[in-house]
XYZ file of C-alpha atoms in Angstrom:
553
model
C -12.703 -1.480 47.946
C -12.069 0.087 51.292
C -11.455 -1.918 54.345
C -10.332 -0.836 57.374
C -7.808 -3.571 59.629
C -7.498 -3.834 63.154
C -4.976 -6.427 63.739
C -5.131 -8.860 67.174
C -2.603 -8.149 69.674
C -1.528 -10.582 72.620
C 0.430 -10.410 75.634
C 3.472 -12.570 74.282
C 3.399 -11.817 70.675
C 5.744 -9.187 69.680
C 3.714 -7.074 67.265
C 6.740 -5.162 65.915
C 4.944 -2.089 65.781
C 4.858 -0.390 61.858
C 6.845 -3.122 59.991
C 4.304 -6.294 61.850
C 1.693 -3.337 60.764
C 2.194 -3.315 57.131
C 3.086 -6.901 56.377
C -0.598 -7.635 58.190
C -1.814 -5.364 55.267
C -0.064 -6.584 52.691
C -1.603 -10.835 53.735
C -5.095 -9.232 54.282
C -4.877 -7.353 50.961
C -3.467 -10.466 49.121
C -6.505 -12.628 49.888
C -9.523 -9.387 49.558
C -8.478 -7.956 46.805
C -4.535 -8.931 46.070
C -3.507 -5.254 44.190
C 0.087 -5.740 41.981
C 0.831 -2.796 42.791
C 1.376 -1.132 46.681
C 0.914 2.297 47.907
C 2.365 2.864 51.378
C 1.274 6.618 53.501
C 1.977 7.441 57.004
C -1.068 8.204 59.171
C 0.357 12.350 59.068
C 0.067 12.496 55.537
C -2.794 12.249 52.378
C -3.121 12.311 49.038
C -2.395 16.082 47.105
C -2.590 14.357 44.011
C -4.712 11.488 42.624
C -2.535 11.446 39.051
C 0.491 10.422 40.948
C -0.612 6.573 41.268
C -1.254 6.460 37.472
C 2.519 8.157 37.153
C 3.889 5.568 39.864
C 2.536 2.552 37.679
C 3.783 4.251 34.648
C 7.036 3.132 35.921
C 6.822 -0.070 36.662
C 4.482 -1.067 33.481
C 6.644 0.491 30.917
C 9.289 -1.725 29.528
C 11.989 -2.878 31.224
C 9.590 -1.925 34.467
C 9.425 -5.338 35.816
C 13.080 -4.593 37.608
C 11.351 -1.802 39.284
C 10.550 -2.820 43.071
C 9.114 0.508 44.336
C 8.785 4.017 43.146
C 9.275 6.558 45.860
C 7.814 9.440 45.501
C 9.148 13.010 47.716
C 8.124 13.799 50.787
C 5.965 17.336 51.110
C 4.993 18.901 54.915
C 2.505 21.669 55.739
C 2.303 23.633 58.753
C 6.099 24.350 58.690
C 7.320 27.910 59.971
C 8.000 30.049 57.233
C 11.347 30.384 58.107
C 11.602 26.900 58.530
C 14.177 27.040 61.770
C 14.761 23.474 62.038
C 14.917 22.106 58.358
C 11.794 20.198 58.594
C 11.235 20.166 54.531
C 14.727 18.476 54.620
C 14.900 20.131 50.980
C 18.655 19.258 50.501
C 17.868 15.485 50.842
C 14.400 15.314 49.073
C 15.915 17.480 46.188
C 19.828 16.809 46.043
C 20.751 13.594 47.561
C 17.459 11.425 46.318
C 17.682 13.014 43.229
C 21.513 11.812 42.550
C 20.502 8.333 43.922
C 17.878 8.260 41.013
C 21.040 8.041 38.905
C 22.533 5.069 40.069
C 20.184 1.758 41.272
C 17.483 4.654 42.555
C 16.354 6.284 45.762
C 16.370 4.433 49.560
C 12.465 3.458 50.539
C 11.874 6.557 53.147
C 8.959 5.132 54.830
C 6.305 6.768 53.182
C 5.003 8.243 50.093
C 5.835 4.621 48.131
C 4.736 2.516 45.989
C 5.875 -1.017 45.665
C 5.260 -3.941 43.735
C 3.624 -6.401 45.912
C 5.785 -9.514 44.252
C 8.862 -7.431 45.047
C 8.060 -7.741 49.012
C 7.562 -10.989 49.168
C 11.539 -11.868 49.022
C 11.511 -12.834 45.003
C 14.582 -11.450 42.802
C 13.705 -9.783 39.303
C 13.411 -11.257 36.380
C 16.316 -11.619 34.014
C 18.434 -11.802 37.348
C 22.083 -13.484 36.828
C 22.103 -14.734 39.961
C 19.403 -17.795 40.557
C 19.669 -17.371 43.961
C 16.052 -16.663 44.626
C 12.879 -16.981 42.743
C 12.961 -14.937 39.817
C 12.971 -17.991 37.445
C 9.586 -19.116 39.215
C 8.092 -15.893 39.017
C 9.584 -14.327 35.463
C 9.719 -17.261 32.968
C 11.562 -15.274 30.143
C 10.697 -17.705 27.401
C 6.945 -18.327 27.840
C 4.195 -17.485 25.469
C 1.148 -16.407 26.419
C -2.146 -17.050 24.471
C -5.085 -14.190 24.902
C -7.610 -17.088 25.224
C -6.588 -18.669 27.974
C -6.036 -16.031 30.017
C -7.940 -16.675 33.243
C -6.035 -19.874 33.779
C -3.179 -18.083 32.820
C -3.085 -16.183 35.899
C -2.822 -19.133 38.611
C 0.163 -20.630 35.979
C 2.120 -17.886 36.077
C 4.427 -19.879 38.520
C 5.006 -23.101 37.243
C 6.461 -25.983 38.210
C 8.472 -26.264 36.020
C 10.267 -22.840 36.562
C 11.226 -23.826 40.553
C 14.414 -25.428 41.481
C 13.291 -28.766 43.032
C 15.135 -28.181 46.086
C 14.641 -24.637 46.789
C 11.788 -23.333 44.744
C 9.399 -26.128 45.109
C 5.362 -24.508 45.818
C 5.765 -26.943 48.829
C 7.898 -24.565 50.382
C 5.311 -21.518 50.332
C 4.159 -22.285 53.236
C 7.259 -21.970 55.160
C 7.833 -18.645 53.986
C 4.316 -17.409 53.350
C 2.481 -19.091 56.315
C -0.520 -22.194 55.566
C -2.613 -19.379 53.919
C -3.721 -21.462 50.768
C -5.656 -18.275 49.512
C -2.223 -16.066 50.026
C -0.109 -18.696 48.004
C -2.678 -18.974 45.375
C -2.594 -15.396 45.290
C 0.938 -14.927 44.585
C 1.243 -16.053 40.831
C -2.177 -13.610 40.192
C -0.009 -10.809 41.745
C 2.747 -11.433 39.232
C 0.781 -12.002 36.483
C -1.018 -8.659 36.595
C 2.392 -6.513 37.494
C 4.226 -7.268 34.064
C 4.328 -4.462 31.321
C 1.887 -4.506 28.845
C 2.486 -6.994 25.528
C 2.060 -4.710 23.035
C 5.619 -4.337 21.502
C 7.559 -6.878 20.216
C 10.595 -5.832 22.305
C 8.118 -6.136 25.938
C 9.444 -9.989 27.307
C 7.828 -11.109 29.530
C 4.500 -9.494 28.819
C 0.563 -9.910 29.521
C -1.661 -9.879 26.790
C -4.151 -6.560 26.446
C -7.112 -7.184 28.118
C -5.949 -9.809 30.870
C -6.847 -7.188 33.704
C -10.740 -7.057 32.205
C -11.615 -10.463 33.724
C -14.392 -10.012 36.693
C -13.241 -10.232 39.970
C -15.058 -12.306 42.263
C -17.389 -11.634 44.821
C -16.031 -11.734 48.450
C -17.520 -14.790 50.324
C -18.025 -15.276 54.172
C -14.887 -17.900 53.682
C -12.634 -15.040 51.930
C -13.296 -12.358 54.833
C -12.428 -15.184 57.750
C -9.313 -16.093 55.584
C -8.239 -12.202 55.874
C -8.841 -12.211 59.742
C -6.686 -15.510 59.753
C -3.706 -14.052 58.294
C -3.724 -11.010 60.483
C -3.430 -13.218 63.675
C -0.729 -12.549 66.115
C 0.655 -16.278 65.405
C 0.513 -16.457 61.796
C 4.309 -15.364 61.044
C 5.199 -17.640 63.615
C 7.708 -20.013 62.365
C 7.305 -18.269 58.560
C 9.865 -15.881 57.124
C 7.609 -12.720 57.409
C 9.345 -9.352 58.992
C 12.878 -11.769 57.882
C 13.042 -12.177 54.249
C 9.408 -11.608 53.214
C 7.462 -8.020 53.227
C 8.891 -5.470 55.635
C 12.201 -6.566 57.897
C 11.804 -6.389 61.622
C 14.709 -5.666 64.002
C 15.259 -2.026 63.472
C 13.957 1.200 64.121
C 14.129 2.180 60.892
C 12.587 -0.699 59.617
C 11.733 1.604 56.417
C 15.471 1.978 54.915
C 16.543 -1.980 55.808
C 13.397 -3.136 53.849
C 14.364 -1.501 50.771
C 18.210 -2.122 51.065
C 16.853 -5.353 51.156
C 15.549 -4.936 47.806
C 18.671 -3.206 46.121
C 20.297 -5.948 46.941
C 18.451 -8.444 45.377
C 18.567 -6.249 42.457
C 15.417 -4.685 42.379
C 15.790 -1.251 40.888
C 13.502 2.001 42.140
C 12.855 5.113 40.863
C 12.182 8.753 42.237
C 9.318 10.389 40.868
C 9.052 14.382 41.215
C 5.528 15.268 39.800
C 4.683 18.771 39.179
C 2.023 18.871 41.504
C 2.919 17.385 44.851
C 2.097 13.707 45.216
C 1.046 13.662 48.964
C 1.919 15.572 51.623
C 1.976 15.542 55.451
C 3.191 17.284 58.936
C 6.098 17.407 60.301
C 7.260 18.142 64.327
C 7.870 22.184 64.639
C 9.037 21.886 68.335
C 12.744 21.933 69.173
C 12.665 18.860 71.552
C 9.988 16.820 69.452
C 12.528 17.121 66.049
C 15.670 16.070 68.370
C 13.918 13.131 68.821
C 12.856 12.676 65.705
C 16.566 12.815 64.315
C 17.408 11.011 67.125
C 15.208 7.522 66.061
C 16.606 7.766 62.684
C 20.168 8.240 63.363
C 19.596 4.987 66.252
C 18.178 3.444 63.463
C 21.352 3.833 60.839
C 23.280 2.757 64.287
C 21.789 -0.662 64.002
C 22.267 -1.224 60.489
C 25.618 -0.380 60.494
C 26.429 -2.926 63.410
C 23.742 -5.485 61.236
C 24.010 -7.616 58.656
C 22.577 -4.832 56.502
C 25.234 -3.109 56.424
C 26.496 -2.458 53.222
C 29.620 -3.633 53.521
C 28.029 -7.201 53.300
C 26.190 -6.452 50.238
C 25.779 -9.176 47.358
C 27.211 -8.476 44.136
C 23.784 -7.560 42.767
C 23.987 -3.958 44.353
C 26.478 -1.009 42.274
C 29.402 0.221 43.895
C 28.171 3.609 44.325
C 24.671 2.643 45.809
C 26.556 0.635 48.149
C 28.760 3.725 48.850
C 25.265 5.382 49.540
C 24.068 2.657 51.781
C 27.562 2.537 53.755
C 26.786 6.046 54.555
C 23.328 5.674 55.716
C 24.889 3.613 58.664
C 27.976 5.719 59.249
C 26.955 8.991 59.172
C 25.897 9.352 63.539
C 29.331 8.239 63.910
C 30.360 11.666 62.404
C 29.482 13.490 65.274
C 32.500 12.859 67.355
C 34.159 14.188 65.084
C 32.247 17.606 64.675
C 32.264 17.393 68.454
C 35.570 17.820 68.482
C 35.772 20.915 66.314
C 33.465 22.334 67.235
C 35.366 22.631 70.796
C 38.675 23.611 68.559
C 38.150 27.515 68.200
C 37.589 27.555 71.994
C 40.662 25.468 73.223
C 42.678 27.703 70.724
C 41.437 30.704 72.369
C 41.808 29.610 75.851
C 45.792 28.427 75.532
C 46.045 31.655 73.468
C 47.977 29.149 70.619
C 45.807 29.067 67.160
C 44.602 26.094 65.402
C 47.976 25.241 63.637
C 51.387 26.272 65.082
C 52.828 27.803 62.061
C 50.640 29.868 59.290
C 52.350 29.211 56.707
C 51.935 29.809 52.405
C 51.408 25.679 52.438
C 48.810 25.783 55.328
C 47.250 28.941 53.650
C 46.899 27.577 50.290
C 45.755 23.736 51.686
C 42.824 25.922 53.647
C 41.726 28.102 50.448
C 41.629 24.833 48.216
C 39.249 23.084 50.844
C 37.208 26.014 51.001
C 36.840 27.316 47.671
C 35.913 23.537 46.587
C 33.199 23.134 49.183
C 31.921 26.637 48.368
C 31.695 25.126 44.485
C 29.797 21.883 45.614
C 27.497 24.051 47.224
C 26.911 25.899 44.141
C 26.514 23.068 42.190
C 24.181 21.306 44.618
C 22.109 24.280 44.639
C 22.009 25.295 41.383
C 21.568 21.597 39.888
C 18.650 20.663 42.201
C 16.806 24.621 42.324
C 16.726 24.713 45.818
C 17.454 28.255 47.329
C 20.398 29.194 49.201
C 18.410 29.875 52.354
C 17.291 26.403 52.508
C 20.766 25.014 51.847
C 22.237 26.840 55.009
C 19.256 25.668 57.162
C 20.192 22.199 56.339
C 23.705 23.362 57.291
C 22.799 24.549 60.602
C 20.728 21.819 61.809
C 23.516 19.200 60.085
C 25.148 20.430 63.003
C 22.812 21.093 65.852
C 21.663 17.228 65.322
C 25.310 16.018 65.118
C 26.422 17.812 67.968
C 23.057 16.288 70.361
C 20.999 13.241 68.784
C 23.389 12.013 66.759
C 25.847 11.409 69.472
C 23.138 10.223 71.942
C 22.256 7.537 68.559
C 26.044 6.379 68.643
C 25.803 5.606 72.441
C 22.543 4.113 72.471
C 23.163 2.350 69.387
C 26.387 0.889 71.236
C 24.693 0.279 74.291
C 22.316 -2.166 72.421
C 24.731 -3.481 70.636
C 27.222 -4.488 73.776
C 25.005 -4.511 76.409
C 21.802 -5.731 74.413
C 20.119 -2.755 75.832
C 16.563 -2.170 74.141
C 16.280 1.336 72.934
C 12.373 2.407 73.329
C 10.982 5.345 71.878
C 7.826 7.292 71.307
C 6.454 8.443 68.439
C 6.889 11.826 67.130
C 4.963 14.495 68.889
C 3.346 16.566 65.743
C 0.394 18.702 67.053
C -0.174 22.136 67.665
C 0.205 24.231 70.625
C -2.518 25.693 72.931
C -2.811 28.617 71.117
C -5.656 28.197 68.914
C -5.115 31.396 67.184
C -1.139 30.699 66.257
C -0.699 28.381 63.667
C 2.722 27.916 64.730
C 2.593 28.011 68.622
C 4.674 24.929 69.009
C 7.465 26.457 67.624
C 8.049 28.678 70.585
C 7.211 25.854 73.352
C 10.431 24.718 75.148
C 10.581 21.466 76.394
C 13.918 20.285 78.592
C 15.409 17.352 77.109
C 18.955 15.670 77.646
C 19.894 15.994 74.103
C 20.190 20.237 74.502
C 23.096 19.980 76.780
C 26.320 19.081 74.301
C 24.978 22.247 72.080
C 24.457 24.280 75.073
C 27.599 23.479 76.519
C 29.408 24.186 72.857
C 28.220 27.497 73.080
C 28.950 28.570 76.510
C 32.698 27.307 75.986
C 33.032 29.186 72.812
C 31.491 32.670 74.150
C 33.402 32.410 77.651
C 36.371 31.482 75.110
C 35.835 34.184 73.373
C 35.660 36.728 76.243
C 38.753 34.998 77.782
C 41.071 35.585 74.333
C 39.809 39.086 73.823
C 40.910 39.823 77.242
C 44.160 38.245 76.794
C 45.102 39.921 73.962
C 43.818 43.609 75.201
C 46.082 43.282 78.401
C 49.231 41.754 77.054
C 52.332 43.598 76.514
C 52.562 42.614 72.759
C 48.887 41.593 71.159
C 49.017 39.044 69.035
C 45.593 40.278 66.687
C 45.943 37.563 63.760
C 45.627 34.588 66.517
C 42.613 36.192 68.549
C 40.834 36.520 65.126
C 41.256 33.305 63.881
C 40.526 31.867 66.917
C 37.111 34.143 66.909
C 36.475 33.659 63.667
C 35.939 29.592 63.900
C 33.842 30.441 67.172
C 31.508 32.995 65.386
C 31.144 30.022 62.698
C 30.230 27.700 65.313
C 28.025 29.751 67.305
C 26.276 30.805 64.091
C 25.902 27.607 63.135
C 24.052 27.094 66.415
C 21.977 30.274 66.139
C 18.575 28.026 65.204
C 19.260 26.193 68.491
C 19.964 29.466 70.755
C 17.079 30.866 69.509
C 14.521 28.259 70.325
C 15.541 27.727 73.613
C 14.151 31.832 74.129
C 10.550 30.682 73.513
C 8.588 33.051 72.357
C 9.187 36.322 74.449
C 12.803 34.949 75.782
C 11.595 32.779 78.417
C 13.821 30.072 78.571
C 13.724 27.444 81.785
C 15.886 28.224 84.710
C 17.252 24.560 84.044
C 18.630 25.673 80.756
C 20.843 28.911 82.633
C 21.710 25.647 85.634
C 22.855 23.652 83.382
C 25.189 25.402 80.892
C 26.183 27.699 83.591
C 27.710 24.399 85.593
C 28.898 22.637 82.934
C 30.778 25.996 80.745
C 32.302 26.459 84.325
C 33.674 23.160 85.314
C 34.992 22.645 81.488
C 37.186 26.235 82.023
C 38.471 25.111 85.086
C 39.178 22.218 84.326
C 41.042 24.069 81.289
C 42.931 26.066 83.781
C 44.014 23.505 85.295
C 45.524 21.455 82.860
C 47.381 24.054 81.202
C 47.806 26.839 83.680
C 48.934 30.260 82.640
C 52.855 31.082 83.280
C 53.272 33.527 86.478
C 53.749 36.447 84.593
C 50.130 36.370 83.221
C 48.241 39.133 83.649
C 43.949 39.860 83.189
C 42.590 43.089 83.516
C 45.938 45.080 84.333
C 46.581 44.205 87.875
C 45.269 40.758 88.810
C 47.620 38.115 88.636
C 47.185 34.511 88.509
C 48.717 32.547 91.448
């Protein structure tokens, strides 16, 4: 069955944009056609491989599947610069860090390229859950048997009465949660019913009986279709717990990550599923400015869950240690960028007061820094090794680690702060992923420069540590006893910095070096009034000399 929605829209009614999107789907799809199972794409990307739904289902219908809430599935781009400049295939956390999370309660939902089980979104815990706290008693009687001939009924029992709680898992309820949708409630048990693992081992609890999914499905009526245009009303989740505890959660930008943390911590389990042939694939933004902004929403997004109730501090007891660890850093990790901020301005301030890093190199100091090193050098090694991703790939995902954490990731902590003090709305626009105007470059976006705010903190970084640079070489040439060891030190940090930065430097050229005057204003200004205001806080002593006889004041 294909239908295409077009949901209403009012002035008033906050449509909550992608989340207010799906959940409309997922009421419209309950009463046409009510699918157990959920596959969720982004406009920007299609289906590579038809085989990965039956591998998705796989999954969930094996035994012990019914704890599995989603199945997410990597994410695959086309159209990416062969070099891939500004890590778009993010290869590092599609085939390292999701990988590891498959380990523990499984992957975080990433928006697209999913598939859930529909009973999982609507706000019920799995079965065989310790905790009664929601409704997996209702929805996964352990002990019930089920007879092959009485199947069809079967399906509109499989919440019973007698499984709900009188006081909070009484049907009466549905309708505060669900909305007055009679057809969505009565849909609800069917959805169930159809999601559980085949019977056909004695060890399979909780089981249908072979040959429950051959019943007919019946015709859609005039009634049905109305009934699917009611639900996708601009008032029907008024006063309901849609976008709150049911289907996806509003209130974020990254409404994608909070809806499944929301399952983890239920206790719904996922799993990652890396098929051999890629499972879908899409586009991805080329363009300097258009991926700062990309990085930028998702690192506002982590903001507000970290200053939210989602955060995973305030986890129930359902979610692991570790996957909480996970989640914690999913909020935490824009806050990081003050911190690299401030190093990466450390190689310059040592050059400029001519005094390295540490005071004193000692054998302690040397043998601390050669520890550090040679054990992130060996989790690099691992990390690439263990996941097959090549070492070219891992250093682009070390470069732009840092050209995002030294620009959007600091804008994401102030606008995330501003919102949260202030109550300052953050808007944004969507991701910019066309082409250029050259028709006959396939990648002619890459070498378009568009100003944005977010360039300056990198631009600045780089004109402090090159004028840095110059300053200490000069220094050292002209004094009466060179001190070598702290120049290089100093200029070997700012090298490592700078080519760290090398992606970004090189993307402001354009494509034949023509970079906007604004760019030259800018970090000219700003790598000026930083050294004098350098200067001025630690002057040089009246016997300094640069370039033999000029003498500083």
């Amino acid at each position: 069955m294909l239908v295409y929605v077009s949901r209403e829209k009012r002035p008033g009614y906050d449509h909550n944009k992608k989340a207010g999107a799906m959940n409309a789907l997922v009421r419209s799809s309950a009463v046409m056609s009510n699918g157990p199972f959920i596959l969720n794409l982004d406009c920007d990307h299609y289906v590579y491989n038809s085989q990965a739904f039956r591998e998705g289902m796989c999954f969930m219908m094996d035994r012990g599947g019914d704890r599995i809430g989603y199945v997410q599935f990597p994410q695959r781009f086309e159209g990416i610069d062969p070099s891939d400049r500004y890590a778009n295939h993010n290869t590092v956390f599609f085939d390292v860090n999701m990988r590891a999370l498959d380990g523990l309660m499984g992957p975080v939902y990433v928006g697209t390229g999913c598939l859930f089980r529909r009973i999982a979104l609507y706000g019920f815990d799995p079965p065989r859950s310790k905790e009664h706290s929601g409704c997996c008693s209702c929805c996964f009687p352990q002990r019930r048997k089920i007879k092959t001939s009485t199947i069809a009924s079967e399906e509109r029992q499989a919440l019973r009465m007698a499984d709900f709680d009188e006081e909070e898992m009484n049907m009466s309820t549905f309708p505060k949660k669900f909305g007055n949708s009679n057809f969505l409630i009565n849909s609800i048990p069917i959805a169930e019913f159809q999601g559980r693992p085949l019977a056909d081992h004695p060890g399979v609890k909780n089981g249908r009986p072979p040959g429950a999914l051959t019943v007919p499905r019946e015709l859609l009526d005039a009634s049905t279709v109305a009934e699917a245009i009611s639900v996708i009303s601009c008032w029907y989740e008024d006063k309901t717990e849609w976008g709150h505890r049911v289907g996806w959660i509003y209130g974020s930008v990254t409404e994608d990550v909070v809806t499944g943390y929301r399952m983890h911590n239920r206790g719904w389990k996922s799993v990652y599923c890396v098929t051999k042939r890629d499972a879908f694939r899409g586009t991805a933004p080329i363009n300097l400015t258009d991926r700062l902004h990309q990085v930028l929403r998702w690192a506002t997004g982590s903001v507000e869950i970290f200053f939210s109730r989602n955060n995973a501090l305030l986890a129930s007891r359902k979610m692991k240690f570790l996957q909480r660890i996970a989640y914690l850093n999913v909020g935490i990790y824009p806050f990081t960028s003050i911190f690299l901020i401030v190093y990466c301005f450390l190689p310059a301030l040592s050059l400029f007061s001519g005094q390295f890093i540490v005071r004193t190199l000692n054998v302690t100091f040397l043998t601390y820094l050669l520890i550090i090193t040679l054990t992130l050098c060996m989790l690099a090694v691992l990390e690439i090794k263990w996941s097959g991703i090549s070492l070219e790939e891992w250093w682009r995902n070390e470069q732009f680690w840092l050209i995002g954490g030294t620009s959007a990731h600091l804008a994401a902590v102030l606008q995330g702060l501003l919102k949260v003090i202030a109550g300052i709305e953050i808007s944004f626009t969507l991701t910019s992923k066309s082409g250029g105007d050259d028709a006959d470059d396939e990648f002619a976006d890459l070498y378009i420069v568009k100003w944005t705010s977010l360039m300056i903190p990198p631009i600045v970084i780089m004109m402090v540590n090159l004028i840095a640079i110059a300053v200490g070489f000069s220094r050292t040439i002209y004094s009466e006893i060179p001190q070598w060891s702290k120049l290089l030190g100093g200029v070997f940090f700012s090298f490592w910095v700078l080519a760290h930065l090398y992606p970004f430097a090189k993307g402001l050229m354009g494509r034949r070096g023509r970079t906007p005057t604004i760019v030259f204003v800018w970090s000219g200004l700003l790598a000026i009034t930083i050294s004098l205001l350098w200067v001025a806080i630690n002057p040089p002593s009246q016997n300094s000399q640069i370039g033999g006889s000029f003498t500083f004041p």
